[in-house]
Amino acid sequence: RAGLRDAAGVMRNSPLSALSRYKIWDNLRRTLVPLGALLCLLALPALGWGWYAALAFIAMLEAPVMDALLLPAQLLFSRRPVRFWGALRDRGRSAARAGLELLTLPYAVWRALDAQIRTLHRVFASHKHMLEWQTAAQIKARPKHLYGYYQAMWPQLLAGLLLLTGALWGRAPLTCALLGAGCIAAPLIVAWADQGEQPETLTAGDKKLLLDIARRTWAYFETFADLENGCLPPDNFQQAPIKPPVANTSPTNIGMGMLASLCAKDLGFISGEAMTLRLSRMLDTIERMEKWQGHLYNWYRLDGLTVLTPRYVSTVDSGNLAACLLLCAAALEEGEGPEAAQTARRCRALLDAMDFRPLYDSGRRLFHIGYDESAGQLSRSWYDLMASEARLTSLVAIALGQVESAHW
């Protein structure tokens, strides 16, 4: 439990319980399961356990297959055959997917080992390319010809040839021959499955549903973010039982209101002139609001725009608003006319005035949760996980040149 160094470099005892440490170890163990399964598969010719080993292997790794095989027995006790056939269809798909995963196990193991070895080398040896990643488009890219599938999935051929060789001289010839043929045929099956995929399109019903959701969402901002409160949206209101909207707003609320106006214009709910007018009124209000280092405080009363206590600046909320201002400025600069261009300049002026450096801990290279003006100090907590809600703040602050990229 001893010997762990915290973010400040101080050696401390581990706060993790024995159960938590076991979970970490178990997750590491699970990353080696595919490799162990492949080694067992390739050992079938020498072990000679034949169909018994193959069935045990499938039962261990491919639970959906076993689930589908056991489903007919459930029909004997089912009182609702319609549900049974629906379950059979769903489990059949799961079993087919599991079967394909079994046949492509050599390729999956190769990809996993490649990732693990690269990670260990970069973390402990080279310390380079630590942020290298693949885009979604790269991951979805498919070979143009069947040869490309076999070239990309070459571990399938190697494993298949080993199993077929074992079928000639091993002790489980039929099992090894079937599994070897399956491994070699897997790239062909994957290519065929890829050809069968159709691009997703929205039906008329889908479009109607989404537009209805969008209209009702916009109705919230159109109804409550009116001229009387400077077009700033209230935080919430209760529908049942109905209550008036809460007369408070936050930087995130304001940013969402600005983006809602942009989207309403793009969807044809309002005109470009109406969008520019709403944004201009919002900016009029924002420019009058009390600020700290260019940042809005976490909560304001809509009537009078007074800052609510405790007077607090939230790093996350400021980052959300900054991102919305950046997006609004970029959208308005796309040829919307002189009034829109002026509104865009005002968005950028507010953005440029927001200084994220006082919220940043340069020693830890992390953002504080915020600044408590009432206490006169930064919060003694930091955003230290990429999965936190502050990652948008981090990205915007780096893009603005106020924080070094090492923070990311």
CSV table of C-alpha atoms in Angstrom, one decimal:
chain,number,residue,atom,x,y,z
A,1,ARG,CA,0.0,0.0,0.0
A,2,ALA,CA,3.0,2.3,0.4
A,3,GLY,CA,5.2,4.0,-2.2
A,4,LEU,CA,2.6,5.9,-4.4
A,5,ARG,CA,3.4,9.4,-5.5
A,6,ASP,CA,0.5,11.9,-5.7
A,7,ALA,CA,0.1,14.7,-8.2
A,8,ALA,CA,2.2,17.0,-6.0
A,9,GLY,CA,5.0,14.5,-5.9
A,10,VAL,CA,4.5,13.5,-2.2
A,11,MET,CA,4.8,9.8,-1.3
A,12,ARG,CA,1.7,8.5,0.3
A,13,ASN,CA,0.0,5.2,1.2
A,14,SER,CA,-2.5,3.9,-1.5
A,15,PRO,CA,-6.1,4.9,-0.7
A,16,LEU,CA,-7.3,1.9,-2.7
A,17,SER,CA,-8.9,-1.0,-0.9
A,18,ALA,CA,-7.9,-4.6,-1.5
A,19,LEU,CA,-11.0,-5.0,-3.6
A,20,SER,CA,-10.2,-2.0,-5.8
A,21,ARG,CA,-6.6,-3.3,-6.3
A,22,TYR,CA,-8.0,-6.7,-7.2
A,23,LYS,CA,-10.3,-5.1,-9.8
A,24,ILE,CA,-7.3,-3.4,-11.4
A,25,TRP,CA,-5.4,-6.7,-11.5
A,26,ASP,CA,-8.4,-8.5,-12.9
A,27,ASN,CA,-8.8,-5.9,-15.7
A,28,LEU,CA,-5.2,-6.5,-16.6
A,29,ARG,CA,-5.7,-10.2,-16.6
A,30,ARG,CA,-8.7,-9.9,-18.9
A,31,THR,CA,-6.6,-8.2,-21.5
A,32,LEU,CA,-4.7,-11.5,-21.8
A,33,VAL,CA,-7.8,-13.7,-22.2
A,34,PRO,CA,-7.9,-13.5,-26.0
A,35,LEU,CA,-4.2,-14.4,-26.3
A,36,GLY,CA,-4.7,-17.4,-23.9
A,37,ALA,CA,-7.8,-18.5,-25.8
A,38,LEU,CA,-5.8,-18.4,-29.1
A,39,LEU,CA,-2.9,-20.4,-27.6
A,40,CYS,CA,-5.4,-23.1,-26.4
A,41,LEU,CA,-7.0,-23.2,-29.9
A,42,LEU,CA,-3.6,-23.6,-31.6
A,43,ALA,CA,-2.7,-26.3,-29.0
A,44,LEU,CA,-5.6,-28.6,-30.1
A,45,PRO,CA,-3.5,-30.6,-32.5
A,46,ALA,CA,-1.1,-31.6,-29.8
A,47,LEU,CA,-3.7,-32.1,-27.0
A,48,GLY,CA,-6.0,-34.2,-29.1
A,49,TRP,CA,-9.2,-33.4,-27.2
A,50,GLY,CA,-11.1,-33.0,-30.4
A,51,TRP,CA,-14.8,-32.0,-30.3
A,52,TYR,CA,-14.8,-32.0,-26.5
A,53,ALA,CA,-12.2,-29.3,-26.4
A,54,ALA,CA,-13.9,-27.3,-29.2
A,55,LEU,CA,-17.3,-27.3,-27.4
A,56,ALA,CA,-15.7,-26.4,-24.1
A,57,PHE,CA,-13.8,-23.6,-25.8
A,58,ILE,CA,-17.0,-22.2,-27.4
A,59,ALA,CA,-18.9,-22.6,-24.1
A,60,MET,CA,-16.3,-20.6,-22.3
A,61,LEU,CA,-15.9,-17.7,-24.8
A,62,GLU,CA,-19.1,-17.7,-26.8
A,63,ALA,CA,-21.9,-17.5,-24.3
A,64,PRO,CA,-24.4,-16.2,-27.0
A,65,VAL,CA,-23.8,-19.3,-29.0
A,66,MET,CA,-24.7,-21.5,-26.1
A,67,ASP,CA,-27.6,-19.3,-25.2
A,68,ALA,CA,-29.0,-19.8,-28.7
A,69,LEU,CA,-28.5,-23.6,-28.6
A,70,LEU,CA,-30.4,-23.8,-25.3
A,71,LEU,CA,-33.3,-21.6,-26.5
A,72,PRO,CA,-35.3,-24.4,-28.1
A,73,ALA,CA,-35.7,-26.0,-24.7
A,74,GLN,CA,-37.3,-22.9,-23.5
A,75,LEU,CA,-40.1,-23.3,-26.1
A,76,LEU,CA,-41.4,-26.3,-24.2
A,77,PHE,CA,-42.1,-24.0,-21.2
A,78,SER,CA,-43.1,-20.9,-23.2
A,79,ARG,CA,-46.7,-19.8,-23.1
A,80,ARG,CA,-46.1,-17.0,-25.6
A,81,PRO,CA,-44.6,-18.4,-28.9
A,82,VAL,CA,-44.5,-14.9,-30.4
A,83,ARG,CA,-42.0,-13.8,-27.8
A,84,PHE,CA,-40.1,-17.0,-28.4
A,85,TRP,CA,-39.6,-16.4,-32.1
A,86,GLY,CA,-38.5,-12.8,-31.4
A,87,ALA,CA,-36.0,-14.0,-28.9
A,88,LEU,CA,-34.8,-16.7,-31.3
A,89,ARG,CA,-34.2,-14.0,-33.9
A,90,ASP,CA,-32.3,-11.7,-31.6
A,91,ARG,CA,-30.2,-14.5,-30.1
A,92,GLY,CA,-29.5,-15.9,-33.5
A,93,ARG,CA,-27.9,-12.6,-34.5
A,94,SER,CA,-25.9,-12.6,-31.2
A,95,ALA,CA,-24.7,-16.1,-31.9
A,96,ALA,CA,-23.7,-15.2,-35.5
A,97,ARG,CA,-21.7,-12.3,-34.2
A,98,ALA,CA,-20.1,-14.4,-31.5
A,99,GLY,CA,-19.2,-17.1,-34.1
A,100,LEU,CA,-17.6,-14.4,-36.3
A,101,GLU,CA,-15.6,-13.2,-33.3
A,102,LEU,CA,-14.4,-16.8,-32.7
A,103,LEU,CA,-13.2,-17.1,-36.3
A,104,THR,CA,-11.5,-13.7,-36.3
A,105,LEU,CA,-9.8,-14.4,-32.9
A,106,PRO,CA,-6.2,-14.4,-34.4
A,107,TYR,CA,-6.7,-11.0,-35.9
A,108,ALA,CA,-8.2,-9.6,-32.7
A,109,VAL,CA,-5.3,-11.0,-30.7
A,110,TRP,CA,-2.8,-9.4,-33.0
A,111,ARG,CA,-4.5,-6.0,-32.8
A,112,ALA,CA,-4.6,-6.2,-29.0
A,113,LEU,CA,-0.9,-7.3,-28.7
A,114,ASP,CA,0.1,-4.5,-31.1
A,115,ALA,CA,-1.7,-1.9,-28.9
A,116,GLN,CA,-0.3,-3.3,-25.7
A,117,ILE,CA,3.3,-3.4,-26.9
A,118,ARG,CA,3.1,0.0,-28.4
A,119,THR,CA,1.7,1.5,-25.2
A,120,LEU,CA,4.3,-0.1,-23.0
A,121,HIS,CA,7.1,1.0,-25.3
A,122,ARG,CA,5.9,4.6,-25.5
A,123,VAL,CA,5.2,4.9,-21.7
A,124,PHE,CA,8.4,3.3,-20.5
A,125,ALA,CA,10.9,3.7,-23.3
A,126,SER,CA,10.4,6.2,-26.2
A,127,HIS,CA,8.0,8.7,-24.5
A,128,LYS,CA,6.9,9.7,-28.0
A,129,HIS,CA,3.6,9.6,-29.9
A,130,MET,CA,1.8,9.5,-26.5
A,131,LEU,CA,-1.3,11.2,-28.0
A,132,GLU,CA,-1.4,9.3,-31.3
A,133,TRP,CA,-4.9,8.0,-32.1
A,134,GLN,CA,-7.1,7.0,-35.1
A,135,THR,CA,-10.1,9.0,-36.2
A,136,ALA,CA,-13.5,7.4,-36.7
A,137,ALA,CA,-13.1,7.7,-40.4
A,138,GLN,CA,-9.8,5.8,-40.4
A,139,ILE,CA,-11.3,3.0,-38.3
A,140,LYS,CA,-14.3,2.7,-40.6
A,141,ALA,CA,-12.1,2.7,-43.8
A,142,ARG,CA,-12.5,-0.6,-45.6
A,143,PRO,CA,-10.2,-2.3,-48.2
A,144,LYS,CA,-11.4,-1.9,-51.8
A,145,HIS,CA,-10.7,-5.5,-52.8
A,146,LEU,CA,-10.7,-8.9,-51.2
A,147,TYR,CA,-6.9,-9.0,-51.4
A,148,GLY,CA,-6.9,-6.0,-49.1
A,149,TYR,CA,-8.9,-7.8,-46.4
A,150,TYR,CA,-6.5,-10.7,-46.5
A,151,GLN,CA,-3.6,-8.4,-46.4
A,152,ALA,CA,-4.9,-6.5,-43.4
A,153,MET,CA,-6.0,-9.7,-41.6
A,154,TRP,CA,-2.8,-11.8,-42.3
A,155,PRO,CA,-2.8,-13.3,-38.8
A,156,GLN,CA,-5.9,-15.3,-39.9
A,157,LEU,CA,-3.9,-17.0,-42.6
A,158,LEU,CA,-1.0,-17.8,-40.3
A,159,ALA,CA,-3.3,-19.3,-37.6
A,160,GLY,CA,-5.4,-21.2,-40.3
A,161,LEU,CA,-2.3,-22.7,-41.8
A,162,LEU,CA,-1.0,-23.8,-38.4
A,163,LEU,CA,-4.3,-25.5,-37.6
A,164,LEU,CA,-4.5,-27.2,-41.1
A,165,THR,CA,-1.0,-28.5,-40.6
A,166,GLY,CA,-2.0,-29.8,-37.2
A,167,ALA,CA,-4.9,-31.6,-38.9
A,168,LEU,CA,-2.5,-33.6,-41.0
A,169,TRP,CA,-0.2,-34.7,-38.2
A,170,GLY,CA,-2.1,-33.9,-35.0
A,171,ARG,CA,-4.5,-35.8,-32.8
A,172,ALA,CA,-7.7,-33.9,-33.6
A,173,PRO,CA,-7.7,-33.8,-37.4
A,174,LEU,CA,-11.4,-33.0,-38.0
A,175,THR,CA,-11.6,-30.2,-35.3
A,176,CYS,CA,-8.4,-28.6,-36.5
A,177,ALA,CA,-9.4,-28.8,-40.2
A,178,LEU,CA,-12.7,-27.1,-39.5
A,179,LEU,CA,-11.3,-24.4,-37.3
A,180,GLY,CA,-8.3,-23.8,-39.7
A,181,ALA,CA,-10.7,-23.5,-42.7
A,182,GLY,CA,-12.8,-21.1,-40.7
A,183,CYS,CA,-9.8,-18.9,-39.8
A,184,ILE,CA,-8.8,-18.7,-43.5
A,185,ALA,CA,-12.3,-18.0,-44.6
A,186,ALA,CA,-12.9,-15.3,-42.0
A,187,PRO,CA,-11.6,-12.3,-44.2
A,188,LEU,CA,-13.9,-13.4,-47.0
A,189,ILE,CA,-16.8,-13.5,-44.5
A,190,VAL,CA,-15.9,-10.0,-43.2
A,191,ALA,CA,-15.6,-8.7,-46.8
A,192,TRP,CA,-19.1,-10.1,-47.6
A,193,ALA,CA,-20.6,-8.7,-44.4
A,194,ASP,CA,-19.1,-5.2,-45.2
A,195,GLN,CA,-20.6,-5.3,-48.6
A,196,GLY,CA,-24.0,-6.0,-47.1
A,197,GLU,CA,-24.0,-2.9,-44.9
A,198,GLN,CA,-26.1,-0.1,-46.2
A,199,PRO,CA,-25.6,3.6,-45.4
A,200,GLU,CA,-27.9,4.8,-42.7
A,201,THR,CA,-30.6,7.1,-43.9
A,202,LEU,CA,-33.4,9.0,-42.1
A,203,THR,CA,-36.9,8.0,-43.1
A,204,ALA,CA,-39.6,10.6,-43.4
A,205,GLY,CA,-40.9,9.5,-40.0
A,206,ASP,CA,-37.4,9.9,-38.4
A,207,LYS,CA,-37.1,13.4,-39.8
A,208,LYS,CA,-40.6,14.3,-38.5
A,209,LEU,CA,-39.8,13.0,-35.1
A,210,LEU,CA,-36.4,14.8,-34.9
A,211,LEU,CA,-37.9,18.1,-36.1
A,212,ASP,CA,-40.7,17.8,-33.6
A,213,ILE,CA,-38.1,17.4,-30.8
A,214,ALA,CA,-36.1,20.3,-32.1
A,215,ARG,CA,-39.2,22.5,-32.3
A,216,ARG,CA,-40.2,21.7,-28.7
A,217,THR,CA,-36.7,22.3,-27.6
A,218,TRP,CA,-36.5,25.7,-29.3
A,219,ALA,CA,-39.9,26.6,-27.8
A,220,TYR,CA,-38.3,26.6,-24.4
A,221,PHE,CA,-35.8,29.3,-25.4
A,222,GLU,CA,-38.3,31.2,-27.5
A,223,THR,CA,-40.8,31.3,-24.6
A,224,PHE,CA,-38.7,31.9,-21.6
A,225,ALA,CA,-35.6,33.7,-23.1
A,226,ASP,CA,-37.6,36.8,-24.1
A,227,LEU,CA,-36.7,40.5,-24.4
A,228,GLU,CA,-37.7,41.2,-20.8
A,229,ASN,CA,-34.8,39.2,-19.4
A,230,GLY,CA,-32.3,40.2,-22.2
A,231,CYS,CA,-33.0,36.9,-24.1
A,232,LEU,CA,-31.1,35.0,-21.4
A,233,PRO,CA,-32.6,31.5,-20.7
A,234,PRO,CA,-33.7,30.6,-17.2
A,235,ASP,CA,-32.1,27.5,-15.7
A,236,ASN,CA,-35.3,25.3,-15.6
A,237,PHE,CA,-39.0,25.2,-15.1
A,238,GLN,CA,-41.3,22.5,-13.8
A,239,GLN,CA,-44.1,21.2,-16.1
A,240,ALA,CA,-46.0,19.0,-13.7
A,241,PRO,CA,-47.2,20.4,-11.4
A,242,ILE,CA,-46.6,23.5,-13.4
A,243,LYS,CA,-44.4,26.2,-11.8
A,244,PRO,CA,-42.9,29.4,-13.1
A,245,PRO,CA,-39.3,29.2,-14.5
A,246,VAL,CA,-36.5,29.5,-12.0
A,247,ALA,CA,-35.3,33.1,-12.5
A,248,ASN,CA,-31.6,32.2,-12.4
A,249,THR,CA,-29.2,31.7,-15.3
A,250,SER,CA,-25.6,30.5,-15.7
A,251,PRO,CA,-22.8,30.8,-18.3
A,252,THR,CA,-23.7,27.3,-19.6
A,253,ASN,CA,-27.4,28.3,-19.9
A,254,ILE,CA,-26.4,31.4,-21.8
A,255,GLY,CA,-24.1,29.5,-24.2
A,256,MET,CA,-26.8,26.9,-24.9
A,257,GLY,CA,-29.3,29.7,-25.6
A,258,MET,CA,-26.9,31.2,-28.2
A,259,LEU,CA,-26.4,27.9,-29.9
A,260,ALA,CA,-30.1,27.2,-29.8
A,261,SER,CA,-30.6,30.5,-31.8
A,262,LEU,CA,-28.1,29.3,-34.4
A,263,CYS,CA,-29.8,25.9,-34.8
A,264,ALA,CA,-33.3,27.5,-35.0
A,265,LYS,CA,-32.1,29.6,-37.9
A,266,ASP,CA,-30.5,26.6,-39.6
A,267,LEU,CA,-33.6,24.5,-39.2
A,268,GLY,CA,-35.8,27.3,-40.6
A,269,PHE,CA,-37.7,28.0,-37.3
A,270,ILE,CA,-36.6,31.7,-37.4
A,271,SER,CA,-35.1,34.0,-40.0
A,272,GLY,CA,-31.5,35.1,-40.1
A,273,GLU,CA,-32.5,38.6,-39.0
A,274,ALA,CA,-34.3,37.2,-36.0
A,275,MET,CA,-31.3,35.1,-35.0
A,276,THR,CA,-29.0,38.1,-35.3
A,277,LEU,CA,-31.4,40.3,-33.3
A,278,ARG,CA,-31.6,37.7,-30.5
A,279,LEU,CA,-27.9,37.2,-30.3
A,280,SER,CA,-27.3,40.9,-30.3
A,281,ARG,CA,-29.7,41.4,-27.4
A,282,MET,CA,-28.0,38.6,-25.5
A,283,LEU,CA,-24.6,40.2,-26.1
A,284,ASP,CA,-26.0,43.5,-24.9
A,285,THR,CA,-27.0,41.8,-21.6
A,286,ILE,CA,-23.8,39.8,-21.2
A,287,GLU,CA,-21.6,42.9,-21.7
A,288,ARG,CA,-23.5,44.6,-18.8
A,289,MET,CA,-23.0,41.7,-16.4
A,290,GLU,CA,-20.5,41.8,-13.7
A,291,LYS,CA,-17.4,39.7,-14.4
A,292,TRP,CA,-14.1,38.4,-12.9
A,293,GLN,CA,-11.1,38.3,-15.2
A,294,GLY,CA,-13.5,38.4,-18.2
A,295,HIS,CA,-15.5,35.4,-16.8
A,296,LEU,CA,-19.2,35.4,-15.9
A,297,TYR,CA,-20.0,34.2,-12.4
A,298,ASN,CA,-21.7,30.9,-11.9
A,299,TRP,CA,-25.2,32.2,-11.1
A,300,TYR,CA,-27.1,35.4,-11.8
A,301,ARG,CA,-30.6,36.6,-11.0
A,302,LEU,CA,-32.4,37.3,-14.3
A,303,ASP,CA,-34.2,40.3,-12.7
A,304,GLY,CA,-31.4,42.8,-12.1
A,305,LEU,CA,-28.5,40.5,-13.2
A,306,THR,CA,-27.2,40.4,-9.6
A,307,VAL,CA,-24.6,37.8,-8.8
A,308,LEU,CA,-25.9,35.1,-6.5
A,309,THR,CA,-23.9,34.1,-3.4
A,310,PRO,CA,-21.5,32.5,-3.0
A,311,ARG,CA,-19.8,34.6,-5.7
A,312,TYR,CA,-18.1,31.8,-7.6
A,313,VAL,CA,-16.4,31.4,-11.0
A,314,SER,CA,-16.8,27.9,-12.4
A,315,THR,CA,-14.1,26.7,-14.7
A,316,VAL,CA,-16.4,24.3,-16.5
A,317,ASP,CA,-19.2,26.8,-17.0
A,318,SER,CA,-16.7,29.4,-18.3
A,319,GLY,CA,-15.3,26.8,-20.8
A,320,ASN,CA,-18.8,26.0,-22.0
A,321,LEU,CA,-19.6,29.6,-22.6
A,322,ALA,CA,-16.2,30.2,-24.3
A,323,ALA,CA,-16.8,27.3,-26.7
A,324,CYS,CA,-20.3,28.6,-27.5
A,325,LEU,CA,-19.0,32.1,-28.2
A,326,LEU,CA,-16.3,30.6,-30.5
A,327,LEU,CA,-18.8,28.6,-32.4
A,328,CYS,CA,-21.3,31.5,-32.7
A,329,ALA,CA,-18.5,33.8,-34.0
A,330,ALA,CA,-17.4,31.2,-36.6
A,331,ALA,CA,-21.0,30.7,-37.8
A,332,LEU,CA,-21.8,34.4,-38.0
A,333,GLU,CA,-18.7,35.0,-40.0
A,334,GLU,CA,-19.9,32.7,-42.8
A,335,GLY,CA,-21.4,35.5,-44.9
A,336,GLU,CA,-24.5,36.5,-42.9
A,337,GLY,CA,-24.2,40.2,-43.6
A,338,PRO,CA,-22.8,43.2,-41.9
A,339,GLU,CA,-24.9,43.0,-38.8
A,340,ALA,CA,-24.0,39.4,-38.3
A,341,ALA,CA,-20.3,40.3,-38.8
A,342,GLN,CA,-20.6,42.9,-36.1
A,343,THR,CA,-22.2,40.4,-33.8
A,344,ALA,CA,-19.4,38.0,-34.5
A,345,ARG,CA,-16.8,40.6,-33.5
A,346,ARG,CA,-18.6,41.1,-30.2
A,347,CYS,CA,-18.6,37.4,-29.6
A,348,ARG,CA,-14.8,37.3,-30.1
A,349,ALA,CA,-14.3,40.3,-28.0
A,350,LEU,CA,-16.0,38.6,-25.0
A,351,LEU,CA,-14.0,35.5,-25.7
A,352,ASP,CA,-10.7,37.3,-25.9
A,353,ALA,CA,-11.5,38.9,-22.5
A,354,MET,CA,-11.8,35.6,-20.8
A,355,ASP,CA,-8.5,34.8,-19.1
A,356,PHE,CA,-8.3,31.1,-18.1
A,357,ARG,CA,-4.7,31.4,-16.8
A,358,PRO,CA,-5.8,32.5,-13.3
A,359,LEU,CA,-7.8,29.3,-13.0
A,360,TYR,CA,-4.9,27.1,-14.1
A,361,ASP,CA,-2.4,25.5,-11.8
A,362,SER,CA,0.9,25.6,-13.8
A,363,GLY,CA,2.6,23.4,-11.2
A,364,ARG,CA,0.2,20.5,-11.5
A,365,ARG,CA,-0.7,21.4,-15.1
A,366,LEU,CA,-4.4,21.1,-14.1
A,367,PHE,CA,-7.4,23.4,-13.9
A,368,HIS,CA,-8.8,24.3,-10.5
A,369,ILE,CA,-12.5,23.6,-10.1
A,370,GLY,CA,-13.1,27.3,-9.9
A,371,TYR,CA,-12.5,30.5,-8.0
A,372,ASP,CA,-14.5,31.3,-4.8
A,373,GLU,CA,-14.4,35.1,-4.6
A,374,SER,CA,-16.4,35.1,-1.4
A,375,ALA,CA,-13.5,33.2,0.2
A,376,GLY,CA,-10.9,35.0,-1.8
A,377,GLN,CA,-9.2,31.8,-3.1
A,378,LEU,CA,-9.1,29.1,-5.8
A,379,SER,CA,-10.7,25.8,-5.0
A,380,ARG,CA,-8.4,23.2,-3.5
A,381,SER,CA,-9.6,20.6,-6.0
A,382,TRP,CA,-8.5,20.1,-9.6
A,383,TYR,CA,-9.9,18.5,-12.7
A,384,ASP,CA,-7.4,15.6,-13.2
A,385,LEU,CA,-9.3,13.2,-15.5
A,386,MET,CA,-9.7,13.4,-19.2
A,387,ALA,CA,-13.2,12.0,-18.7
A,388,SER,CA,-14.3,15.0,-16.6
A,389,GLU,CA,-16.7,17.7,-17.7
A,390,ALA,CA,-13.8,20.2,-17.9
A,391,ARG,CA,-12.2,18.7,-21.0
A,392,LEU,CA,-14.0,21.2,-23.3
A,393,THR,CA,-12.5,24.0,-21.2
A,394,SER,CA,-9.1,22.5,-21.6
A,395,LEU,CA,-9.4,22.2,-25.3
A,396,VAL,CA,-10.6,25.8,-25.7
A,397,ALA,CA,-8.0,27.2,-23.4
A,398,ILE,CA,-5.3,25.5,-25.4
A,399,ALA,CA,-6.8,26.7,-28.7
A,400,LEU,CA,-6.7,30.2,-27.3
A,401,GLY,CA,-3.0,29.9,-26.5
A,402,GLN,CA,-3.6,30.5,-22.8
A,403,VAL,CA,-2.6,27.0,-21.6
A,404,GLU,CA,0.2,24.7,-22.8
A,405,SER,CA,-0.7,21.6,-24.8
A,406,ALA,CA,1.2,19.5,-22.2
A,407,HIS,CA,-1.9,20.0,-20.0
A,408,TRP,CA,-3.9,17.9,-22.4
